[in-house]
Each structure stands twice: as structure tokens, then as C-alpha cells.
mmCIF file of C-alpha atoms and ligand atoms in Angstrom:
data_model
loop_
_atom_site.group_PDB
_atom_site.id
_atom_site.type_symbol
_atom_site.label_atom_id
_atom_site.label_comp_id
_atom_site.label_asym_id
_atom_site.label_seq_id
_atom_site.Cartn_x
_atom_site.Cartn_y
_atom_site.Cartn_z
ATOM 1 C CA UNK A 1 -7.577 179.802 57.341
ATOM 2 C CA UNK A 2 -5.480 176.572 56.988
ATOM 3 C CA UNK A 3 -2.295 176.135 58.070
ATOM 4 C CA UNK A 4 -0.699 176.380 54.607
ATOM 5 C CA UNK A 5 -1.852 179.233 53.837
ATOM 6 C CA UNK A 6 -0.988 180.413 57.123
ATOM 7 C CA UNK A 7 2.206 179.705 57.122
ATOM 8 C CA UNK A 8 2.707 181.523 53.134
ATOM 9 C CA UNK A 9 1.407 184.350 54.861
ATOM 10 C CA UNK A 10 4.108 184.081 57.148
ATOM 11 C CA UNK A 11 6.826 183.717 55.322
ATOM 12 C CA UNK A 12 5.941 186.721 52.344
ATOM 13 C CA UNK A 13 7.797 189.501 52.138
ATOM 14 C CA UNK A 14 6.080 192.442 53.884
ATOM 15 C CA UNK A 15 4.772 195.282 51.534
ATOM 16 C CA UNK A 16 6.731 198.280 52.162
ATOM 17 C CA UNK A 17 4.718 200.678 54.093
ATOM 18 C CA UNK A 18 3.853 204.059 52.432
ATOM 19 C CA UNK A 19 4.755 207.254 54.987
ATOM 20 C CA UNK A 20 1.809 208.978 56.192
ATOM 21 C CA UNK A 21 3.769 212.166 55.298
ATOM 22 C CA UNK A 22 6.649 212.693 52.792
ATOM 23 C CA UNK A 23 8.551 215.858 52.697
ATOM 24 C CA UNK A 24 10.888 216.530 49.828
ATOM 25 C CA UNK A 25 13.354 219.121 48.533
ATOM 26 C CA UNK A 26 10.845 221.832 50.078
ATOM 27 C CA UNK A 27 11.771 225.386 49.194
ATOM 28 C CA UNK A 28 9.347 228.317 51.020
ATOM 29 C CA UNK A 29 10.102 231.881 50.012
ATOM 30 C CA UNK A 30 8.116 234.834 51.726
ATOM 31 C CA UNK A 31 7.347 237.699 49.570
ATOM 32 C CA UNK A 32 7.096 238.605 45.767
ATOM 33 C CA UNK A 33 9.723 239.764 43.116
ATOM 34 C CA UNK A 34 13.160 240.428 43.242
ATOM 35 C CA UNK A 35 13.722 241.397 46.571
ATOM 36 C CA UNK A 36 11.986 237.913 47.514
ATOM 37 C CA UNK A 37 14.299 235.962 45.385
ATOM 38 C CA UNK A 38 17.544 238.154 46.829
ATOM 39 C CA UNK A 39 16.657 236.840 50.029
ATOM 40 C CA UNK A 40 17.648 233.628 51.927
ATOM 41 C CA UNK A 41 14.703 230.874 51.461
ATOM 42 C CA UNK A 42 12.789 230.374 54.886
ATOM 43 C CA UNK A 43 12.856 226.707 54.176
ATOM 44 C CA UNK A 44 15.621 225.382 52.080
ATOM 45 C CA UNK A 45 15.944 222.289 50.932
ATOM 46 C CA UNK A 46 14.079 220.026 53.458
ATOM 47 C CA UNK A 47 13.358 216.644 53.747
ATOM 48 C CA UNK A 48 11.960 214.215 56.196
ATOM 49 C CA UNK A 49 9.087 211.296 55.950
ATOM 50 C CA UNK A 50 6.658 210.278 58.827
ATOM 51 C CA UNK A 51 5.508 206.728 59.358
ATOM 52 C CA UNK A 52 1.911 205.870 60.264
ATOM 53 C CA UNK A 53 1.554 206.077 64.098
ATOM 54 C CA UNK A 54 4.933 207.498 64.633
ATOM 55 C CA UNK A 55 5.608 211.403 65.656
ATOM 56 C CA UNK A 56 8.629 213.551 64.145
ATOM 57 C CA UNK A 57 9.846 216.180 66.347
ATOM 58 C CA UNK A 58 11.208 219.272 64.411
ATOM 59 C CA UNK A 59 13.161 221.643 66.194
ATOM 60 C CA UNK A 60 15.647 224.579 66.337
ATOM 61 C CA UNK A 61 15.853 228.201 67.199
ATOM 62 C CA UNK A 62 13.238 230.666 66.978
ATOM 63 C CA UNK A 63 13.032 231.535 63.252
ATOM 64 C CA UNK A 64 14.708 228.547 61.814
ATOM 65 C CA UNK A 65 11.933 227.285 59.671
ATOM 66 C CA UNK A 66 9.495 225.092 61.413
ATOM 67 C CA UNK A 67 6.226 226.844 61.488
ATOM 68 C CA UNK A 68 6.750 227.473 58.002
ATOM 69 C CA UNK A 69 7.503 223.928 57.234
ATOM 70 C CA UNK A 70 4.080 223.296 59.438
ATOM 71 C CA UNK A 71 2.450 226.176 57.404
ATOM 72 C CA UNK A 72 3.220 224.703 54.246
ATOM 73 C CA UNK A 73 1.871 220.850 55.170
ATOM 74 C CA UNK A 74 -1.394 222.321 55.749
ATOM 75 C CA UNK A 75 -1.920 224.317 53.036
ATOM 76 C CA UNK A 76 -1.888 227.695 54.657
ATOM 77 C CA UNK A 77 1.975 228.517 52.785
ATOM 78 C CA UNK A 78 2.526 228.241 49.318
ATOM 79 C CA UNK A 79 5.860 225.732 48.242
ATOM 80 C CA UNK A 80 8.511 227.524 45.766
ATOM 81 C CA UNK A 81 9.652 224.170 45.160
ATOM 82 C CA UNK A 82 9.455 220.415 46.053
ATOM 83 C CA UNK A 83 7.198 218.080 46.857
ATOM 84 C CA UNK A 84 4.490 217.195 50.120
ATOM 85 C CA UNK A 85 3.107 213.679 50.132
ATOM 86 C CA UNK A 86 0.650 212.622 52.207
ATOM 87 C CA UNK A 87 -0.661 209.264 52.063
ATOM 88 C CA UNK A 88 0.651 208.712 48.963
ATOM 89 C CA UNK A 89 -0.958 211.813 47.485
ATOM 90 C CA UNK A 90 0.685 214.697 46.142
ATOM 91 C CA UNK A 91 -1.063 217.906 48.230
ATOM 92 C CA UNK A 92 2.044 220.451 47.143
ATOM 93 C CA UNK A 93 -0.557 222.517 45.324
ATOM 94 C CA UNK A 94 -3.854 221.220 46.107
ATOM 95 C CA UNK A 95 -6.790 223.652 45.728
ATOM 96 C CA UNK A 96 -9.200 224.601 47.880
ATOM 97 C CA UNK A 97 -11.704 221.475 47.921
ATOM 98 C CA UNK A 98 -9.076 218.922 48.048
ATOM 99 C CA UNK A 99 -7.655 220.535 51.205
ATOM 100 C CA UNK A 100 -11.439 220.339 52.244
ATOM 101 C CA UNK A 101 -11.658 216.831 51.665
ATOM 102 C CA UNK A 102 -8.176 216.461 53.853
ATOM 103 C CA UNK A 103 -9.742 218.634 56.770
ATOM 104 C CA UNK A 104 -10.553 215.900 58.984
ATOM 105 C CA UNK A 105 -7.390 213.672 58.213
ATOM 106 C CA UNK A 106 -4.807 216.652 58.450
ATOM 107 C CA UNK A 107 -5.539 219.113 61.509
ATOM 108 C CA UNK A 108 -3.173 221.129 63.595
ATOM 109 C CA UNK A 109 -2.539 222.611 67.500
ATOM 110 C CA UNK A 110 -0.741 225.587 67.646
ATOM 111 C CA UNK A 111 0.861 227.582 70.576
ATOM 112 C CA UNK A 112 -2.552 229.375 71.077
ATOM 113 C CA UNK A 113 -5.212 228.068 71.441
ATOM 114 C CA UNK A 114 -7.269 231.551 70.661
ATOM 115 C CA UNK A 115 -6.246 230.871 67.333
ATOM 116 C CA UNK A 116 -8.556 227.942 66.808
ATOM 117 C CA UNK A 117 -10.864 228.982 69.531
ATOM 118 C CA UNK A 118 -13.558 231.915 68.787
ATOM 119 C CA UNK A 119 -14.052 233.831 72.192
ATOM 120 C CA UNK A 120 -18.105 234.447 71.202
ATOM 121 C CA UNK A 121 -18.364 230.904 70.822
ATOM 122 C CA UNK A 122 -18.945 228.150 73.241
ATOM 123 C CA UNK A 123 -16.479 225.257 73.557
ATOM 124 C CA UNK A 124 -19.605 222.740 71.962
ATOM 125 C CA UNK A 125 -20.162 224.738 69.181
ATOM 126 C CA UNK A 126 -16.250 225.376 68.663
ATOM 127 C CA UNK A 127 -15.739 221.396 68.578
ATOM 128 C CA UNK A 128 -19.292 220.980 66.444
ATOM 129 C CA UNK A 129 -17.800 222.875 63.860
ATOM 130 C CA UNK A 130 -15.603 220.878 62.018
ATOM 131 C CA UNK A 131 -18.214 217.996 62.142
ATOM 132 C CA UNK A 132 -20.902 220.141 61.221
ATOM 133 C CA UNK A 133 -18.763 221.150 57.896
ATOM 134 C CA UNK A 134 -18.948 217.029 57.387
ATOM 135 C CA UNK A 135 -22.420 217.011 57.400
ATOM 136 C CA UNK A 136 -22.702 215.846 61.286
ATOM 137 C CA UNK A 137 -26.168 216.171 62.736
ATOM 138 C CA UNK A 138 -26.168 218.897 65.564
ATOM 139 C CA UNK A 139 -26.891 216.186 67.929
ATOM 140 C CA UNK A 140 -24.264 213.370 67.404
ATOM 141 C CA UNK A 141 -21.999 216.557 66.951
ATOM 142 C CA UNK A 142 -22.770 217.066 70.465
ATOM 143 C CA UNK A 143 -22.203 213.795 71.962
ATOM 144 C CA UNK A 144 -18.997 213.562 70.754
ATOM 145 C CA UNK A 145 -17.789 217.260 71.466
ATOM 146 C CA UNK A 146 -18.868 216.016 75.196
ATOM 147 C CA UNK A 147 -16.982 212.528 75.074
ATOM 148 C CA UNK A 148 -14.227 214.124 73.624
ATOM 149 C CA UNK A 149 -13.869 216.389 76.344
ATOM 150 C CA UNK A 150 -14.316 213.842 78.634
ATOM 151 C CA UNK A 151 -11.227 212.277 77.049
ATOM 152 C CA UNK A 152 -8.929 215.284 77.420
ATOM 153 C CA UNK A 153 -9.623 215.328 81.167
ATOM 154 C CA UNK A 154 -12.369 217.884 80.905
ATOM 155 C CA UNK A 155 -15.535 217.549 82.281
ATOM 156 C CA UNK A 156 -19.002 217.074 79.479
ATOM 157 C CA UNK A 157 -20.611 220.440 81.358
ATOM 158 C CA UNK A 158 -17.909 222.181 79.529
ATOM 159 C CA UNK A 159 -19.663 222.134 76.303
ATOM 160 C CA UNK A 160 -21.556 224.941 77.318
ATOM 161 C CA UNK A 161 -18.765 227.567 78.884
ATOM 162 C CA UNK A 162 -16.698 229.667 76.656
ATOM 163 C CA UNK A 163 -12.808 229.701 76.398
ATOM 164 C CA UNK A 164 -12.137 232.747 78.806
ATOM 165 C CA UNK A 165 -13.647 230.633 81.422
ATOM 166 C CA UNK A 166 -10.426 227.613 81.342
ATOM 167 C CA UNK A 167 -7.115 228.220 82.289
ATOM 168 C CA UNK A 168 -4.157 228.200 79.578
ATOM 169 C CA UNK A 169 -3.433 224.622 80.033
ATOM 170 C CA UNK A 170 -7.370 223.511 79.672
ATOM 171 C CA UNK A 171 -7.798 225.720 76.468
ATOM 172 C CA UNK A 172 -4.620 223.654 75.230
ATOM 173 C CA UNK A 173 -7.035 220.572 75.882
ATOM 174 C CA UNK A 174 -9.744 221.973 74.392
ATOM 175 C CA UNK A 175 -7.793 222.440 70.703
ATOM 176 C CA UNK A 176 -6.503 219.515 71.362
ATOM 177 C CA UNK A 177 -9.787 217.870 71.638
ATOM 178 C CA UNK A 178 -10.813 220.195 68.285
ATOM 179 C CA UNK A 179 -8.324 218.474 66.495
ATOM 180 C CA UNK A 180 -8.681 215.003 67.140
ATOM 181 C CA UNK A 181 -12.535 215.160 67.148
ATOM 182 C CA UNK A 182 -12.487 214.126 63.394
ATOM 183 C CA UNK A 183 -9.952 211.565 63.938
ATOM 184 C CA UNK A 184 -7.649 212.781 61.884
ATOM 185 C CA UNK A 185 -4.350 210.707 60.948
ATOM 186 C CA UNK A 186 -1.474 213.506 60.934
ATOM 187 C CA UNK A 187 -1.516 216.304 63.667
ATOM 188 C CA UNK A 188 0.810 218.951 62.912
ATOM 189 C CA UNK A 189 1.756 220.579 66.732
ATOM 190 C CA UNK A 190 3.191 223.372 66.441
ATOM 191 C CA UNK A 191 4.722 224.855 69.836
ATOM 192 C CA UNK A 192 1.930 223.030 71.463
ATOM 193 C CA UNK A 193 2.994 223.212 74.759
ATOM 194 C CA UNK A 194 5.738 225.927 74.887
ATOM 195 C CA UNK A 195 3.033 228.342 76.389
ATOM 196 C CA UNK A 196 2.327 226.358 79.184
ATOM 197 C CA UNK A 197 4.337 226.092 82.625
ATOM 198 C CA UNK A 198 6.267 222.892 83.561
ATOM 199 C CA UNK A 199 3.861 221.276 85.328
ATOM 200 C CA UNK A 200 1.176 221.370 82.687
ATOM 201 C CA UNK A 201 3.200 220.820 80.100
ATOM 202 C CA UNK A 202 3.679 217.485 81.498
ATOM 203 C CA UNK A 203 0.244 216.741 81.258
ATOM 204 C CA UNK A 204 -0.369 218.044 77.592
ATOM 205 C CA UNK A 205 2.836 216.279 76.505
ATOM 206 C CA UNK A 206 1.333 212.695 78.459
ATOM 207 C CA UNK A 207 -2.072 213.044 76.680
ATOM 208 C CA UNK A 208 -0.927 213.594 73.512
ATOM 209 C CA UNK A 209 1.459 210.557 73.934
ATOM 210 C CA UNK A 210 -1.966 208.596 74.618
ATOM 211 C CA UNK A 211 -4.043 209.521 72.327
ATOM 212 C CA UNK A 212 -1.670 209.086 69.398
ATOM 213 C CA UNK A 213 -1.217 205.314 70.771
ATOM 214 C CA UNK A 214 -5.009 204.972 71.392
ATOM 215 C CA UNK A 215 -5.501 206.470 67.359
ATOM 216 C CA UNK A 216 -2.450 205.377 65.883
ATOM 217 C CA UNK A 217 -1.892 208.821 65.117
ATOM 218 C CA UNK A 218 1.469 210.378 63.554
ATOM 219 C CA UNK A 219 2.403 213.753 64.383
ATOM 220 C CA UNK A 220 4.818 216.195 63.714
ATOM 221 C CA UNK A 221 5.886 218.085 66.576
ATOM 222 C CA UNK A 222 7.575 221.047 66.042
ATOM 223 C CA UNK A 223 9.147 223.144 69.457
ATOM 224 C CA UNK A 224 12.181 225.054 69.900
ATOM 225 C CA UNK A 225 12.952 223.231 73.297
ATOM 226 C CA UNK A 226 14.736 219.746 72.231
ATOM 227 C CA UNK A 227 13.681 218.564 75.486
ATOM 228 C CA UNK A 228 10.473 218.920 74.717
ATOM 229 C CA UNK A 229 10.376 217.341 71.655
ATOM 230 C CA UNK A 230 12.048 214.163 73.237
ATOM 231 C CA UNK A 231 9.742 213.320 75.130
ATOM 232 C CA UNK A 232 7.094 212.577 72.193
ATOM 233 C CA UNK A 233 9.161 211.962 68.980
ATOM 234 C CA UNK A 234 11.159 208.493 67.968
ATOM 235 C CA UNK A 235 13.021 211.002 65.463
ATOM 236 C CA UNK A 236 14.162 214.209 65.481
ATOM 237 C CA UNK A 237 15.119 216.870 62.503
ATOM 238 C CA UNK A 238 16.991 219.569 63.574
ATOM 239 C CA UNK A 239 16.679 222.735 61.594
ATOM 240 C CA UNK A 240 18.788 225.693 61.308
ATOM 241 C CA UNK A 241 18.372 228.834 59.253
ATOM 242 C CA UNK A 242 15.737 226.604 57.036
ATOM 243 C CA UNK A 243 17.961 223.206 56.432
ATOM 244 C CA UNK A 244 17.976 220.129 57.575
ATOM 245 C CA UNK A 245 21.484 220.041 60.022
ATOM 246 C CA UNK A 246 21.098 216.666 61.471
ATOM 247 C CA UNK A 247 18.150 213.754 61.676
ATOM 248 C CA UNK A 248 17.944 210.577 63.066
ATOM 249 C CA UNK A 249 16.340 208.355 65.751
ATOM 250 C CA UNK A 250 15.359 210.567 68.908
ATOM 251 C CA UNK A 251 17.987 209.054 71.405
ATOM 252 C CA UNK A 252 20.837 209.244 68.958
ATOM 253 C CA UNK A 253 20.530 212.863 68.332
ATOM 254 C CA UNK A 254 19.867 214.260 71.763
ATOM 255 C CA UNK A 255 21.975 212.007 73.671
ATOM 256 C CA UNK A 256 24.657 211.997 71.373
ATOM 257 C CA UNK A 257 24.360 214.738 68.690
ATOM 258 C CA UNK A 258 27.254 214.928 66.070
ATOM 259 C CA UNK A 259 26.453 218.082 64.506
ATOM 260 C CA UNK A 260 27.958 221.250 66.341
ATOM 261 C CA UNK A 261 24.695 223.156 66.524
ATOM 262 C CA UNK A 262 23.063 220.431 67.605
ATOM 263 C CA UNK A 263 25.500 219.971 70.597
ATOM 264 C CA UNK A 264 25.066 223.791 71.216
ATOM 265 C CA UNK A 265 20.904 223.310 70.982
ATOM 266 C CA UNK A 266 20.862 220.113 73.355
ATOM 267 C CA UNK A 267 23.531 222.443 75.888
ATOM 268 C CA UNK A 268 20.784 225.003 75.911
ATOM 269 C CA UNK A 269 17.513 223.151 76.368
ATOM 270 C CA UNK A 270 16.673 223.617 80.223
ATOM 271 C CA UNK A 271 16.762 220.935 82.671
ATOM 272 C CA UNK A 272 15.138 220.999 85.962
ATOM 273 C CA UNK A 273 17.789 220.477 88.447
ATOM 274 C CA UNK A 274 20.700 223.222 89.563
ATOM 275 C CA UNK A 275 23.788 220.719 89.257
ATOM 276 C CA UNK A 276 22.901 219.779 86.405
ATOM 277 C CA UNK A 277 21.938 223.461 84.832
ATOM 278 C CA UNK A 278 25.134 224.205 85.857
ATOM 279 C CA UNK A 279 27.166 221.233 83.756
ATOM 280 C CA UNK A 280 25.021 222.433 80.550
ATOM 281 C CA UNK A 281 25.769 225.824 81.190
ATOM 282 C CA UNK A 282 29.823 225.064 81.494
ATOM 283 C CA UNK A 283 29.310 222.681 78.465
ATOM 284 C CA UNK A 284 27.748 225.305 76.679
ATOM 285 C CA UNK A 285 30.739 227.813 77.133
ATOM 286 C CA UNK A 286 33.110 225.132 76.392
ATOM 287 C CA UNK A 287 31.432 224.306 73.050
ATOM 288 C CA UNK A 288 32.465 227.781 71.825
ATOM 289 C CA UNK A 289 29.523 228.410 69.851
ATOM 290 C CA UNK A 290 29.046 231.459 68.769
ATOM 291 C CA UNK A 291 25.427 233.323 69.431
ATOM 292 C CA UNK A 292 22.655 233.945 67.031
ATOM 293 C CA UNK A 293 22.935 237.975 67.309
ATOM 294 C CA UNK A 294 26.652 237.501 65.349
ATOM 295 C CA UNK A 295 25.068 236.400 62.371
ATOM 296 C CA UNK A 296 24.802 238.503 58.978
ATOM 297 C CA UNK A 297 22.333 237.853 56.217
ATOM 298 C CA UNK A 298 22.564 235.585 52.937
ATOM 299 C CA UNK A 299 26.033 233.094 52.973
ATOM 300 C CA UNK A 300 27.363 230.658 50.786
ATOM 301 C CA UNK A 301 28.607 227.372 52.466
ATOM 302 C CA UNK A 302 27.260 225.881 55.227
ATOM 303 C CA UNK A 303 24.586 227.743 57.071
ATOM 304 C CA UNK A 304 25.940 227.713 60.370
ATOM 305 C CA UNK A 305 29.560 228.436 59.706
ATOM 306 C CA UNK A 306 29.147 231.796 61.144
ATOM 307 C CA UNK A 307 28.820 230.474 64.931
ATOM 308 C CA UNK A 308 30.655 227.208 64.307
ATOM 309 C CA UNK A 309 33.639 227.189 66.663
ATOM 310 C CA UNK A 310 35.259 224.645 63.882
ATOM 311 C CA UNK A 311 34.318 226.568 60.536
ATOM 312 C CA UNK A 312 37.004 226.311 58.169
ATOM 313 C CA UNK A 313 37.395 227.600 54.877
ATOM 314 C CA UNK A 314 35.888 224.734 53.386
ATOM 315 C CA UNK A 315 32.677 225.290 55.244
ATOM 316 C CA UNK A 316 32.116 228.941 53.964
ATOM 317 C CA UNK A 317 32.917 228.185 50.708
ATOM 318 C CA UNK A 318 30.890 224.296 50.464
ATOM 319 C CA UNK A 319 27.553 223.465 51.698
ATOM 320 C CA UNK A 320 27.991 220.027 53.277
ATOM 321 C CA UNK A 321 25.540 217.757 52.070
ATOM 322 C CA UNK A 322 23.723 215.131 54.811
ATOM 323 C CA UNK A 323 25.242 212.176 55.246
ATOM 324 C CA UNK A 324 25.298 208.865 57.501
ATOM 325 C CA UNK A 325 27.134 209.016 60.537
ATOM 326 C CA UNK A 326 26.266 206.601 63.201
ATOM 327 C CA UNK A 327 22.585 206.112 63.286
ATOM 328 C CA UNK A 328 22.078 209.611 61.905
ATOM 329 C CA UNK A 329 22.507 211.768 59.007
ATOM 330 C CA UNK A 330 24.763 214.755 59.206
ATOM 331 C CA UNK A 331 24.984 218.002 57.343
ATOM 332 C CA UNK A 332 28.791 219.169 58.468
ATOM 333 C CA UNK A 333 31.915 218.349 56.851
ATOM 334 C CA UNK A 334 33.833 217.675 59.691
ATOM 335 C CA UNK A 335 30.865 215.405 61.555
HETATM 336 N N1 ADP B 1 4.667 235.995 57.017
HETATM 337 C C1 ADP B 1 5.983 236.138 56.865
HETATM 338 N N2 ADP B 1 6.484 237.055 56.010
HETATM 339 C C2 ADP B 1 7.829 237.199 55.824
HETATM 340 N N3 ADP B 1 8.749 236.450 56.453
HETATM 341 C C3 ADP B 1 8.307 235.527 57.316
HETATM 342 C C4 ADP B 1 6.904 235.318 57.576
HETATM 343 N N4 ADP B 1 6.784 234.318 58.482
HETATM 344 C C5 ADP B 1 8.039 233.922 58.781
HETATM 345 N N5 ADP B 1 8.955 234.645 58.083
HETATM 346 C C6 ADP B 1 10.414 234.471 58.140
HETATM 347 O O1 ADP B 1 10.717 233.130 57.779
HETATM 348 C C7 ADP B 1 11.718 232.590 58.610
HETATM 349 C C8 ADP B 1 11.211 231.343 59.314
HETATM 350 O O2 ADP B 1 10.168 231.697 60.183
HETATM 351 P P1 ADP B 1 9.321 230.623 60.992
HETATM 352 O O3 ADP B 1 8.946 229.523 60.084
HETATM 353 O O4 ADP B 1 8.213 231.338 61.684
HETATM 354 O O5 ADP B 1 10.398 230.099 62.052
HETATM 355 P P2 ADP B 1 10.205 229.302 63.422
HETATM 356 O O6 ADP B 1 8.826 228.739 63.441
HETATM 357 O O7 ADP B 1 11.268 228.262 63.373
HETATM 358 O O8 ADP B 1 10.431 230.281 64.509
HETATM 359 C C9 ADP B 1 12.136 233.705 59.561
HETATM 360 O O9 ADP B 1 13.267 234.337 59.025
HETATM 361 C C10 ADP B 1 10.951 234.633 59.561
HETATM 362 O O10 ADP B 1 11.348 235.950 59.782
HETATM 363 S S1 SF4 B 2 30.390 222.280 58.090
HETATM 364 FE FE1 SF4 B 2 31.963 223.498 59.139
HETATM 365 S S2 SF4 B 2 30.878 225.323 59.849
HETATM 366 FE FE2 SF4 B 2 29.330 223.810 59.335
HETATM 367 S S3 SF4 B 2 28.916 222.785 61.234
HETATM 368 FE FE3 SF4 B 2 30.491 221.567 60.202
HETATM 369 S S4 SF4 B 2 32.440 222.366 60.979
HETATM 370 FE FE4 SF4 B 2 30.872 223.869 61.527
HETATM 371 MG MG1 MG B 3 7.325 228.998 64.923
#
């Protein structure tokens, strides 16, 4: 290359990159009829995009919305409304054979691993089969079930055991290692770790944080623990009651969240030490937040004005649109 053109290179403007995932206006109703329509959406409205390589954490309480958000990126949940992008591609609706074709670049980990791991069937064959589907030879299927184990911190022997023979934390390995094995680009991780005790959790969390640099993998981690969550994700999108309440860059939002319930979700997440348990806990009282148990059905307004210690008439009555504050965008009228 010479230097001229070197330096035009330089100085062009860089192409905007396309998200590896875009997420808009999504609306997910369960049910049929009239009594599905009557009832609140599960998902509501939500929006979010993921770069390539980066990892969105998507969190709130149990019940909120994520694994149907998850559910309906992969296909496995039909959208009421709006649109999924991935890579560029419009996959709202796809059919049955384009999801096929997907398979390998879209794959999931879920809280348990006996969901994607058949007890009658060895770990080998259970990582052979989505290469098999792509026309893998049994043999180079093999090798790289083995390597990928290897890579998980398992050792190649495993191949041949089945999953009641690994511990809960080495069957998380092992769909982890299903997942990846057809290097996909987006992992949807749903709960991934939340099974798992503190200690291994650790480990899962580090390993996934390696492979996705290794891969330049995106992800979209989904837990209900915030703490969790930021240890993996550069942003966060915290979801309550199936809307977006506040997203934004990972330290902004759970160092210095703006939005009331997201105050009253980072007061809650656990932390190891006593002291410190004990400041949440007192922080937690003094937020005034009101529990999830005191919360009737379908409301107007904004979603959360039930608990909200601030909820003014305003907020029953309005829903408050997101907007910027700070490095983050807000969904309170008062933020
Ligand atoms: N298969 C289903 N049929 C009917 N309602 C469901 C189903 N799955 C989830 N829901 C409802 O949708 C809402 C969101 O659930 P979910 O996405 O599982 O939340 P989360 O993963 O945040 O705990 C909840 O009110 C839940 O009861
Ligand atoms: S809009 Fe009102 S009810 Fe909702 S979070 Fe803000 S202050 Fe609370
Ligand atoms: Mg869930």
C-alpha cells in the first residue's frame, strides 16, 4: 500500500457499524383471544441494540420480561409487534429454515443445563449434534467436541461420560461448550449462572468473559441479580413489568442509577461482606420502595408507580417516556 493511499484511508470517515442485534418496539403477548388482549403485555414496548463483540446485560425481577425477550430473539416466542434485527436481517417472523440457517450464529445457555443436555446421551454426541445437523463428519465432530471441552476447563475423556456424572457447575460448562461449538456470533444467556453457588459462578462468569474476547462474541445476558450482570455487560437495560425503566453504560446505571426501581434493584442485589449487607439493607429501607406483593394487575401510567415512594398523580395517569439523563436514558418523570 503506498503512503497516499494510506494516509486516505486514514483520514475517511468510518462506516457506521451495523448492531449484531437490534431490538425494537417489541410487544410479546401470552395466550389467544380476548382474555389475551385484556391482559398486560409480557414485553411492552422494548428496545435495545447490541454491538458486535459487546454483551448487554438485561435484568430485573423475577417475571419482568427477560426470558421472554430471550424467547422471542431465538425464535421460540412469537412477537405481537415490532421488530428483531440481527445482522441487519429482519428474523421477527422467520420460518422454520431460516432459523435453521441462523442455528449456528444465534445459540443460547439457559439456567439448566438439562434443558440442552439429553441424560441418555453422552456429552460427545450432545456437542456432535449441532455439527452433525451442518453436515460435520462424525469424526471432525469429535475432535472439536474434545477441544472444546478442553477449552471450558474440562478434560477430552469427557466426551464419553454422560451429564449425571459432572457437577452443576461442569454441566454449565458443558452447554456452554454446546453453544459456542458452532461459533456462533450472539449468545443469548439466560440466568446462566444464577443456579450455581458463588464460587462457581465466578468461574462461569470469567470464562464466558474469555471466550467472548477470544470470539468476539456479543451476548445478551439476562439475570435477575444486577451484580451479576455487571460483571460481564458494558450496558445494562433494566426491565420492569415488561418496559424498558432505565439503560445505559454498565457503570452509570449500577453505580449511580437514576431511576427509583433501579436504586431499589441495585439496594437488593447481594454483596459478600456483612458491613456492607448491612448499608444496602438500611439503604434499602430508606428508599421506601414499596414490595412486589402490593402490586395489582393492568395500570395506566407508569408501570412502577404502585411501589414508587415518589408516585404522583402525574405518574398514574402518564407513562413517562425514556429520556437522556446523564449518560443514561430514563423512563420516570421525576428522574
Ligand atoms: N408460557 C407462558 N404463558 C403465559 N404467561 C407466561 C408464560 N411465560 C411467561 N409468562 C408471563 O410473562 C411474564 C414475563 O415472564 P418471563 O419472561 O418468564 O419473566 P422473567 O424471565 O423476567 O422472570 C410473567 O408475567 C409471566 O407470568
Ligand atoms: S414516573 Fe413517578 S412513579 Fe414512575 S418511577 Fe418516576 S416518580 Fe416513580
Ligand atoms: Mg426468566
Amino acid at each position: 500500500m503506498s503512503i497516499e493511499t494510506a494516509e486516505r484511508q486514514d483520514t475517511a470517515p468510518a462506516a457506521p457499524e451495523q448492531p449484531m442485534l437490534e431490538v425494537k418496539d417489541l410487544v410479546v403477548r401470552y395466550g389467544r383471544g380476548r382474555k389475551a388482549a385484556a391482559a398486560p403485555a409480557a414485553v411492552d414496548g422494548v428496545s435495545f441494540s447490541i454491538r458486535p463483540g459487546e454483551t448487554v446485560g438485561l435484568v430485573g425481577e423475577s417475571g419482568s420480561g427477560k426470558s421472554t425477550i430471550g424467547k422471542a430473539i431465538l425464535g421460540l416466542q412469537t412477537s405481537a409487534g415490532g421488530i428483531i434485527r440481527f445482522q441487519g436481517k429482519d428474523i421477527t417472523h422467520a420460518g422454520a429454515a431460516e432459523r435453521r440457517a441462523l442455528g449456528g450464529e444465534l445459540r443460547a445457555v439457559f439456567q439448566d443445563p438439562n434443558s440442552s443436555l439429553n441424560p441418555r446421551q453422552s456429552i460427545g454426541a450432545s456437542l456432535a449434534e449441532p455439527l452433525r445437523l451442518r453436515g460435520v463428519t462424525a469424526a471432525v465432530a469429535r475432535q472439536k467436541a474434545e477441544a472444546m471441552l478442553e477449552r471450558v476447563g474440562l478434560p477430552r475423556e469427557a466426551v464419553d461420560r454422560y451429564p449425571s456424572q459432572f457437577s452443576g457447575g461442569q454441566r454449565q460448562r458443558i452447554a456452554v461448550a454446546r453453544a459456542l461449538i458452532c461459533e456462533p456470533k450472539l449468545v443469548v444467556c439466560d440466568e446462566a449462572v444464577s443456579a450455581l453457588d458463588l464460587s462457581t459462578q465466578a468461574q462461569v462468569l470469567n470464562l464466558l468473559a474469555d471466550l467472548r474476547d477470544e470470539h468476539g462474541l456479543s451476548y445478551l445476558f439476562i439475570a435477575h441479580d444486577i451484580s451479576v450482570v455487571q460483571f460481564l455487560a458494558q450496558r445494562v437495560v433494566v426491565l420492569y413489568r415488561g418496559q424498558v425503566m432505565e439503560s445505559g453504560p454498565a457503570a452509570a446505571v449500577t453505580e449511580s442509577p437514576v431511576h427509583p426501581f433501579t436504586q431499589a434493584l441495585v439496594a437488593a442485589s447481594p454483596v459478600p461482606r456483612a458491613a456492607e449487607q448491612a448499608e444496602r439493607r438500611m439503604l434499602r429501607e430508606s428508599l421506601g420502595v414499596r414490595t412486589a406483593a402490593a402490586v395489582t394487575a393492568s395500570q395506566a401510567g407508569c408501570p412502577f408507580s404502585q411501589r414508587c415512594p415518589l408516585a404522583t398523580e402525574l405518574c398514574t395517569a402518564e407513562r413517562p417516556a425514556l429520556r437522556r439523563v446523564g449518560a443514561a436514558d430514563v423512563a420516570c418523570h421525576y428522574a
